[in-house]
Coordinates of N, CA and C and ligand atoms in Angstrom, one line a residue:
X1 N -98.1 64.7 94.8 CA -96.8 65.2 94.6 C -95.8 64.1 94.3
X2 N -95.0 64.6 93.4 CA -94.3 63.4 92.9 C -92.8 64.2 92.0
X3 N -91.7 63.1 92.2 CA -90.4 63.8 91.4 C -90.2 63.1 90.4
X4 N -90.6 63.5 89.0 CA -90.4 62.6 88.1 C -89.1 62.7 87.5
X5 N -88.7 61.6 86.4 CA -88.0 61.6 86.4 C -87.0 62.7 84.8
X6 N -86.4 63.4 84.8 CA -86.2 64.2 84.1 C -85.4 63.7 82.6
X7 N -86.1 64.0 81.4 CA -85.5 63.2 80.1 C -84.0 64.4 79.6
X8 N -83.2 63.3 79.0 CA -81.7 64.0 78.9 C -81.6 63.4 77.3
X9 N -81.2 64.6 76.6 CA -81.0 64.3 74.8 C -79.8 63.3 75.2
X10 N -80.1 62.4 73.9 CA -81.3 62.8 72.6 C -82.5 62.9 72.6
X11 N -83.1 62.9 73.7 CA -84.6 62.0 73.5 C -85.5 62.9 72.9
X12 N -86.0 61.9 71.7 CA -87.0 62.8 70.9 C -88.0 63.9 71.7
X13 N -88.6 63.7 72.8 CA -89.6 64.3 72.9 C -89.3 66.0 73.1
X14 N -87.7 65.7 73.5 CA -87.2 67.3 73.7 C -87.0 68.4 73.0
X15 N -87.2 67.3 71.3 CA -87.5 68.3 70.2 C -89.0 68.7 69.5
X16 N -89.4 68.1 70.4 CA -91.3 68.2 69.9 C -91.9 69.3 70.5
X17 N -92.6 69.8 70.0 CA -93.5 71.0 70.1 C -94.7 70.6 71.0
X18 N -94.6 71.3 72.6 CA -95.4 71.4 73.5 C -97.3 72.0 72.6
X19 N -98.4 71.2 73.2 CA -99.7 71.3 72.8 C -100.1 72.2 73.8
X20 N -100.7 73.2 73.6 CA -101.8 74.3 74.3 C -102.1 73.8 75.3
X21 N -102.3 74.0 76.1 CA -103.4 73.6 77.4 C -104.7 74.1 77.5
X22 N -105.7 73.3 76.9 CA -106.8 73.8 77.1 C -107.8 73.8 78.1
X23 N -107.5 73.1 79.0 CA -108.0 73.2 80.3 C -107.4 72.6 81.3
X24 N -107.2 73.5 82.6 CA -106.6 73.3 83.6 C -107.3 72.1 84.6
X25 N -107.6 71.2 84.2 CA -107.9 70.0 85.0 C -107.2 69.5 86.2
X26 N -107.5 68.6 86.9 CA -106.8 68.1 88.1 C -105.6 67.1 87.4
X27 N -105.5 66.8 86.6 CA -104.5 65.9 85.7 C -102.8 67.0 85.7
X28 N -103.6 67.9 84.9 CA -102.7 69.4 84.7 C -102.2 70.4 85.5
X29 N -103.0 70.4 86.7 CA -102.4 70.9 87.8 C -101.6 69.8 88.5
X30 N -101.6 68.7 88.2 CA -100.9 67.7 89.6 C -99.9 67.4 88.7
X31 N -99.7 67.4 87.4 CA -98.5 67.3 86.6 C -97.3 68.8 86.8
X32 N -98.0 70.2 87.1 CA -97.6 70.8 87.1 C -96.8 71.3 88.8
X33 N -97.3 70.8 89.5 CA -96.9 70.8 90.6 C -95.8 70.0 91.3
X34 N -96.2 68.7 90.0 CA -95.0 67.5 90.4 C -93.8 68.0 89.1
X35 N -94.0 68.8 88.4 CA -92.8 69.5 87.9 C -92.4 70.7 89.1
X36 N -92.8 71.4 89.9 CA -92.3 72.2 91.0 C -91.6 71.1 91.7
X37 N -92.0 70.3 92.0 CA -91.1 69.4 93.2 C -90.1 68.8 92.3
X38 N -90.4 68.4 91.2 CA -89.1 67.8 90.4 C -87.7 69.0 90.4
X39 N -88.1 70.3 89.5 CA -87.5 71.1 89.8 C -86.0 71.6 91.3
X40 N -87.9 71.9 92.2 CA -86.7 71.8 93.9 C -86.0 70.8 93.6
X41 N -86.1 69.6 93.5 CA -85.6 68.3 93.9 C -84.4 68.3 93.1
X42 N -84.0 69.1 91.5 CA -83.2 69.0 91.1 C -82.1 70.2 91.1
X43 N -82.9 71.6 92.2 CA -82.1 72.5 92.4 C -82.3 73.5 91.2
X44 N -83.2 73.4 90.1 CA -83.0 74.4 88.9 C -83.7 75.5 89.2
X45 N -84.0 76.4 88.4 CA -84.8 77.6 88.4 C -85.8 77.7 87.5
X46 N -85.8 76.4 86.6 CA -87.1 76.2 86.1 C -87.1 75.2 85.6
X47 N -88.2 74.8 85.2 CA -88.3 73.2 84.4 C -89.6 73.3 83.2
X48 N -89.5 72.3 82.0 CA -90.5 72.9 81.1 C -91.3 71.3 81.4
X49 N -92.3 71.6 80.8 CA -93.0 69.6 80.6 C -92.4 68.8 79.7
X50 N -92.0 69.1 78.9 CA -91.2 67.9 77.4 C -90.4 67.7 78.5
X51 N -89.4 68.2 79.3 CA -88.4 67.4 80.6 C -88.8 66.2 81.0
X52 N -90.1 66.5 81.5 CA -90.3 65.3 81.8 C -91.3 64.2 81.1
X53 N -91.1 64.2 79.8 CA -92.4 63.9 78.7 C -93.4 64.1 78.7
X54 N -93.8 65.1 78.8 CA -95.4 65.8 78.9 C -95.4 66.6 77.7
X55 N -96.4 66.4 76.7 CA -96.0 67.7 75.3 C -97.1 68.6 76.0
X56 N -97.3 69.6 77.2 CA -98.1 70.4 77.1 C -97.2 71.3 78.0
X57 N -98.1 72.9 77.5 CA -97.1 74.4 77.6 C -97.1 74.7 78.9
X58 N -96.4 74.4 79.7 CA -96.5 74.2 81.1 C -94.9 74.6 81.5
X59 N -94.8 75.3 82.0 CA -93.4 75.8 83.0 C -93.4 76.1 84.3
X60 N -92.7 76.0 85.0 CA -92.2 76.5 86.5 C -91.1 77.1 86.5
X61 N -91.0 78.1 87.7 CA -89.8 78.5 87.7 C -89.9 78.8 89.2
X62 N -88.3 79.2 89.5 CA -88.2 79.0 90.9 C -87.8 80.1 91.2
X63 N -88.0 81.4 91.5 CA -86.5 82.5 91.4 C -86.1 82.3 92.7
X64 N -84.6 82.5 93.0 CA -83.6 82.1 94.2 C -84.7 83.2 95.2
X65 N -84.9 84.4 94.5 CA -85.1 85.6 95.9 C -86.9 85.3 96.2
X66 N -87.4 84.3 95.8 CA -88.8 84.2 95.5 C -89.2 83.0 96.7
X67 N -90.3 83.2 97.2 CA -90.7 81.8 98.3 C -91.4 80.9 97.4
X68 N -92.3 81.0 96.8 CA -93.3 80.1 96.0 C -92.7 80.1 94.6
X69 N -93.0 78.6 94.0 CA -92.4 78.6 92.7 C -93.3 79.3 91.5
X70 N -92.9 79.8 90.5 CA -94.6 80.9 89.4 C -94.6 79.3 88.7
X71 N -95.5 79.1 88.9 CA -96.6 78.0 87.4 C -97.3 78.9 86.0
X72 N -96.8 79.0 85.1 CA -97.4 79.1 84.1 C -97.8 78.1 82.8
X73 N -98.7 78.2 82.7 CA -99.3 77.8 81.6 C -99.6 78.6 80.4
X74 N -99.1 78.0 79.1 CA -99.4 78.5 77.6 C -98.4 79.6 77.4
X75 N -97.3 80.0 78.5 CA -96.9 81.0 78.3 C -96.1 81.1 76.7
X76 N -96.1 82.9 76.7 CA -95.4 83.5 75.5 C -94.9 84.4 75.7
X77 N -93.9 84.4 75.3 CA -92.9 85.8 75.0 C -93.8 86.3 73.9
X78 N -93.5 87.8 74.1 CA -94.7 88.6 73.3 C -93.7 89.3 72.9
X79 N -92.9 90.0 73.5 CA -92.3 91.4 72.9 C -90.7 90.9 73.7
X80 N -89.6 91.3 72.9 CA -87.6 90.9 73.3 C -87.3 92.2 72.8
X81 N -86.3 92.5 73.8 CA -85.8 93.8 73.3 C -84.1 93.1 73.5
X82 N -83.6 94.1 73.0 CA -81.8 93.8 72.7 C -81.8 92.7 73.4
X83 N -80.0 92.2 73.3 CA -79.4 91.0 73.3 C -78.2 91.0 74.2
X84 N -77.6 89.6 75.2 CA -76.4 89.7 76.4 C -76.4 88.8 75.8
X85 N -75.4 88.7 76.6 CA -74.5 87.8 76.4 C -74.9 86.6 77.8
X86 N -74.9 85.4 77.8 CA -75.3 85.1 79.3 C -75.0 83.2 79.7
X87 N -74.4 83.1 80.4 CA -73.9 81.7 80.6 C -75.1 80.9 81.6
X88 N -75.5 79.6 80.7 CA -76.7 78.7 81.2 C -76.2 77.2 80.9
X89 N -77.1 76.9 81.6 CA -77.3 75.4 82.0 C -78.0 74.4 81.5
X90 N -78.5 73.0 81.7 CA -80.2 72.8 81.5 C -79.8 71.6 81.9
X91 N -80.5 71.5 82.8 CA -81.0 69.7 83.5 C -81.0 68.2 82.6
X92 N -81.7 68.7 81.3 CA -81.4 68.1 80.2 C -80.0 67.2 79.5
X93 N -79.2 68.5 80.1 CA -78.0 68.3 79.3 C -76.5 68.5 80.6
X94 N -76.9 67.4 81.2 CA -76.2 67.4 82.3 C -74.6 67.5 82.3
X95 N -73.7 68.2 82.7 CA -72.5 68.4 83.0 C -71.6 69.3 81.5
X96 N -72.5 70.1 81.4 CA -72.4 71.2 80.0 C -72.8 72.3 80.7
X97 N -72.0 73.2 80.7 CA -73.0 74.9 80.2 C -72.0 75.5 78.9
X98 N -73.2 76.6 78.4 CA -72.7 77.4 77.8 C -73.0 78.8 77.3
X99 N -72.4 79.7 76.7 CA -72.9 80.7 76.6 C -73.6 80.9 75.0
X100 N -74.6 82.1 75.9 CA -76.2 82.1 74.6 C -76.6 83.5 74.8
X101 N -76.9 84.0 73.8 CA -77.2 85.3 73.7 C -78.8 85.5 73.9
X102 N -79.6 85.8 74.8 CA -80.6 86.2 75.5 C -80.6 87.6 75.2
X103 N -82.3 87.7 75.2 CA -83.1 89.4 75.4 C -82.4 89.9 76.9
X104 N -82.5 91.2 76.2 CA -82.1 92.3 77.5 C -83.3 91.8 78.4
X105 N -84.5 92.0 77.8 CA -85.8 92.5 78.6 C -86.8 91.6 77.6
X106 N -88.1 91.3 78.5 CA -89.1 90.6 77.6 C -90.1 90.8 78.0
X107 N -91.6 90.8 77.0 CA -92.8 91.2 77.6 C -93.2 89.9 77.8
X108 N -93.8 89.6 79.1 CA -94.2 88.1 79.1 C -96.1 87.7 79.1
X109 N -96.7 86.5 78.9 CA -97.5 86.9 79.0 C -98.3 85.1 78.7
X110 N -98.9 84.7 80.5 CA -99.3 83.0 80.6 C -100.3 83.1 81.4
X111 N -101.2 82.0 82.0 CA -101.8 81.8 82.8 C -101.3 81.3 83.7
X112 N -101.8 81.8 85.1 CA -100.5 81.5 86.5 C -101.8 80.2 87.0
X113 N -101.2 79.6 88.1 CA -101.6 78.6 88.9 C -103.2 79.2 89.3
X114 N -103.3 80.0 89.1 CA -105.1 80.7 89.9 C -105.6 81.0 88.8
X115 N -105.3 80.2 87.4 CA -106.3 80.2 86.4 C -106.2 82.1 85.9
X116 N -105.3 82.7 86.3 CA -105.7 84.4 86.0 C -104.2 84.5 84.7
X117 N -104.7 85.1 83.8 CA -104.1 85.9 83.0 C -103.2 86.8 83.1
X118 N -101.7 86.7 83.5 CA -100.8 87.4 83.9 C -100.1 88.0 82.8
X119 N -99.9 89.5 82.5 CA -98.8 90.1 81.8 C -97.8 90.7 82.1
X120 N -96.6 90.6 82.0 CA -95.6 91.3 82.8 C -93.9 91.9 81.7
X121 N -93.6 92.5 82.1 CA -91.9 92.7 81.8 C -91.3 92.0 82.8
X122 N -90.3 91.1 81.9 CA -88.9 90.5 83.0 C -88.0 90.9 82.5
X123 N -86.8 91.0 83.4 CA -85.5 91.2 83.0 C -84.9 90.4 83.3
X124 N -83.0 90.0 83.6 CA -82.2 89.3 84.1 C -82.8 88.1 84.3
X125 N -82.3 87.1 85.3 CA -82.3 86.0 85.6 C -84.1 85.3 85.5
X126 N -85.0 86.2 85.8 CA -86.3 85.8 85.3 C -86.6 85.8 83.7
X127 N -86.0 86.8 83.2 CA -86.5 86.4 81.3 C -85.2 85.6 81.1
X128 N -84.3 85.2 81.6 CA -83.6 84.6 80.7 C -84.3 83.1 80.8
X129 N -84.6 82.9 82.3 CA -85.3 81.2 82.5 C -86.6 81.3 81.4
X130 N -87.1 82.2 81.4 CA -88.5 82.3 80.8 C -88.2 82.2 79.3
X131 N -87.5 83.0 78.7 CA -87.2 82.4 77.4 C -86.6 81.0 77.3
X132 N -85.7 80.1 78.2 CA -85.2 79.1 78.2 C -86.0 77.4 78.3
X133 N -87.2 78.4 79.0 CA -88.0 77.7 79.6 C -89.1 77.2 77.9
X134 N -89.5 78.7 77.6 CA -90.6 78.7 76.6 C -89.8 77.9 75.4
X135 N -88.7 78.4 75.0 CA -88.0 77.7 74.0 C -88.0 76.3 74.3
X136 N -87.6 75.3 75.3 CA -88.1 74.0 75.1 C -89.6 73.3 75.3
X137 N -90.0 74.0 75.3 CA -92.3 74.3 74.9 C -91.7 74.1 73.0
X138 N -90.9 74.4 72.6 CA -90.8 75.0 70.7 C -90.0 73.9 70.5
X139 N -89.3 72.5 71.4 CA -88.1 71.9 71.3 C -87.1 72.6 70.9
X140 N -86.6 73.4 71.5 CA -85.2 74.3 71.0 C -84.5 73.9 73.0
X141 N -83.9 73.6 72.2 CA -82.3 73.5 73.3 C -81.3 75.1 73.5
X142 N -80.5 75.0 74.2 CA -79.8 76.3 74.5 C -78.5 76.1 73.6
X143 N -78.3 74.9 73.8 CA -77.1 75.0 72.4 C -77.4 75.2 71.0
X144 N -78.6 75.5 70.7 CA -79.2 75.7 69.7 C -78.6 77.3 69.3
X145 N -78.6 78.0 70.2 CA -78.2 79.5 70.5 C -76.6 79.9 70.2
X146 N -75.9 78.8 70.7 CA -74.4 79.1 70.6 C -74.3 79.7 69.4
X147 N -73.2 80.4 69.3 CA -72.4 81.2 68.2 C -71.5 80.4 67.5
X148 N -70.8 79.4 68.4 CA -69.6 78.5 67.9 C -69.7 77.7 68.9
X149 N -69.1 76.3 68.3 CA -68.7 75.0 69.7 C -68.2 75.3 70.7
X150 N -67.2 76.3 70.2 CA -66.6 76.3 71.4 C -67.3 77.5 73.0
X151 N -68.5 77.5 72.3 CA -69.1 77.8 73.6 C -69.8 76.9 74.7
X152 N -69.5 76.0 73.9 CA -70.5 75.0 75.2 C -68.8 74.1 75.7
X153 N -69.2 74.1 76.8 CA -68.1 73.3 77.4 C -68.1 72.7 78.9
X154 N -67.6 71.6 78.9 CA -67.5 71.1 80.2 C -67.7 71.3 81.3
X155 N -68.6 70.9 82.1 CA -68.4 70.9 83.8 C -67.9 69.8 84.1
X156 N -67.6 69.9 85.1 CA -67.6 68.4 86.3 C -68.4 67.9 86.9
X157 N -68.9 66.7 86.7 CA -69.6 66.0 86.2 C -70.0 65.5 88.4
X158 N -71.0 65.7 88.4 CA -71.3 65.4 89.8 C -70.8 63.9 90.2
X159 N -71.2 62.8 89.3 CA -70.7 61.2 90.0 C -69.8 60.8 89.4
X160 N -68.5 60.3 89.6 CA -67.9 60.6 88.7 C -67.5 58.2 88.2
X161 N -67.3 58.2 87.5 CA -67.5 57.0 86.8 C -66.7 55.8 87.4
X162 N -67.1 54.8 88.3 CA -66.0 53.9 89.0 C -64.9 53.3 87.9
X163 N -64.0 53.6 87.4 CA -62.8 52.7 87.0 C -62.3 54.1 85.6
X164 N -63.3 54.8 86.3 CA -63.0 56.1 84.6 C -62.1 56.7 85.6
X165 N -60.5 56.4 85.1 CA -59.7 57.4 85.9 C -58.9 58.2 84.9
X166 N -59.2 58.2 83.7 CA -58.4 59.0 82.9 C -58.5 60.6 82.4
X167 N -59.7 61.1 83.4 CA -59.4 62.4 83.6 C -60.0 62.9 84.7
X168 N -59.1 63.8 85.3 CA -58.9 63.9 86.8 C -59.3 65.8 86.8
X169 N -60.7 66.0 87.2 CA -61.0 67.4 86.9 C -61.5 68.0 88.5
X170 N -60.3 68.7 88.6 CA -60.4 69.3 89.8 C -61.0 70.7 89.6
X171 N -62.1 71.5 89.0 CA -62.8 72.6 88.9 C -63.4 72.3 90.4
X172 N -63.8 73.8 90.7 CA -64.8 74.2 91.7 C -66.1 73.9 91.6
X173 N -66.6 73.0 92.0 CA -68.0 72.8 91.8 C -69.2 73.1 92.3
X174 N -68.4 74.1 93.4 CA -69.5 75.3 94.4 C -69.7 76.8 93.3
X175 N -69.0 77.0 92.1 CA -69.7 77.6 91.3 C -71.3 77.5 90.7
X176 N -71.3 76.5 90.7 CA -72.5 76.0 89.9 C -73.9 76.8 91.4
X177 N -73.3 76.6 92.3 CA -74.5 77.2 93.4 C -74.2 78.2 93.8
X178 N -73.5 79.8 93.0 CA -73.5 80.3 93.5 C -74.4 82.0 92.7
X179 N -75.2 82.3 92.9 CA -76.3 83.1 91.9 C -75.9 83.4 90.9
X180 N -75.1 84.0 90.9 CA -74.4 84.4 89.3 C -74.7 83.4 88.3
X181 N -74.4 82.1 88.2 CA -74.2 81.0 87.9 C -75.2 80.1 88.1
X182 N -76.2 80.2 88.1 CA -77.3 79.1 88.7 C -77.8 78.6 86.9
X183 N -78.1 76.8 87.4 CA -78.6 76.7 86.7 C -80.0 76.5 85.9
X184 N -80.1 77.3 85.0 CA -81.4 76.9 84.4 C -81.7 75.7 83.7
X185 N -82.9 75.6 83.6 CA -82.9 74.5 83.3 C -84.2 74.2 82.6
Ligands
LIG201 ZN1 -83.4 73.4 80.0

């Protein structure tokens, strides 16, 4: 188990297209487990492998109401039904969120940590990570989504810069942890 360390654009590999996973080896499970701990460690609700320079189709997710984190591998969106409106995050792209238009509902469909073939419908906060998630498996970013610039915009920036005193941003930054609002990642 290990917290690696998580890559933030530009970096090429975030735009590269995740490779299959053809077999679940001990290499692929211990990469995918030290993406769960990287994840916890960073507080998201999901993490893809290009995050942390891995090109293989590997995700985690965390859900807030869930005890165990889901591992899938090779996952795909199969089937999107209509479109929200819905404000996100990404680890990637630290001290930004913005809003992106997401499926109502999705048919999902990966290999879970027990090697078994899972199919399912998600809605809300689970298909939105899951498309967010699978989309950077395709190198697609969330700002990729925006409608206009002016959807992505500023947070407050967790450390804030020794001698950078020329803007002084007093936002609430207990939003960011509070469900509504959680970030993906
Ligand atoms: Zn992300």
């Amino acid at each position: 188990m290990a917290i690696l360390p998580i890559l933030e654009i530009p970096h090429p590999t975030l735009r590269k297209r995740a490779k299959k996973v053809r077999g679940i080896d001990k290499s692929i499970t211990k990469l995918a487990y030290d993406m769960v701990d990287t994840m916890h460690e960073a507080g998201g609700v999901g993490l893809a492998a290009n995050q942390v320079g891995q090109l293989w189709r590997i995700i985690v997710i965390q859900m807030p109401d869930e005890e165990e984190a889901r591992v899938y591998f090779n996952p795909e969106i199969v089937k999107t039904m209509g479109t929200r409106e819905v404000e996100e995050g990404c680890l990637s792209l630290p001290g930004y969120r913005g809003l992106v238009n997401r499926s109502v509902w999705i048919r999902f469909q990966a290999i879970d940590h027990g090697e078994t073939t899972v199919k399912f419908k998600a809605e809300n906060l689970l298909s939105q990570a899951l498309e967010h998630e699978v989309d950077h498996l395709n190198g697609i970013l969330y700002t990729d989504h925006l409608a206009s610039h002016e959807q992505l915009y500023r947070i407050e920036e967790q450390e804030s810069q020794p001698g950078d005193e020329e803007e002084e941003i007093t936002s609430d930054q207990n939003s960011l942890d509070t469900p509504a609002s959680l970030k993906i990642n």
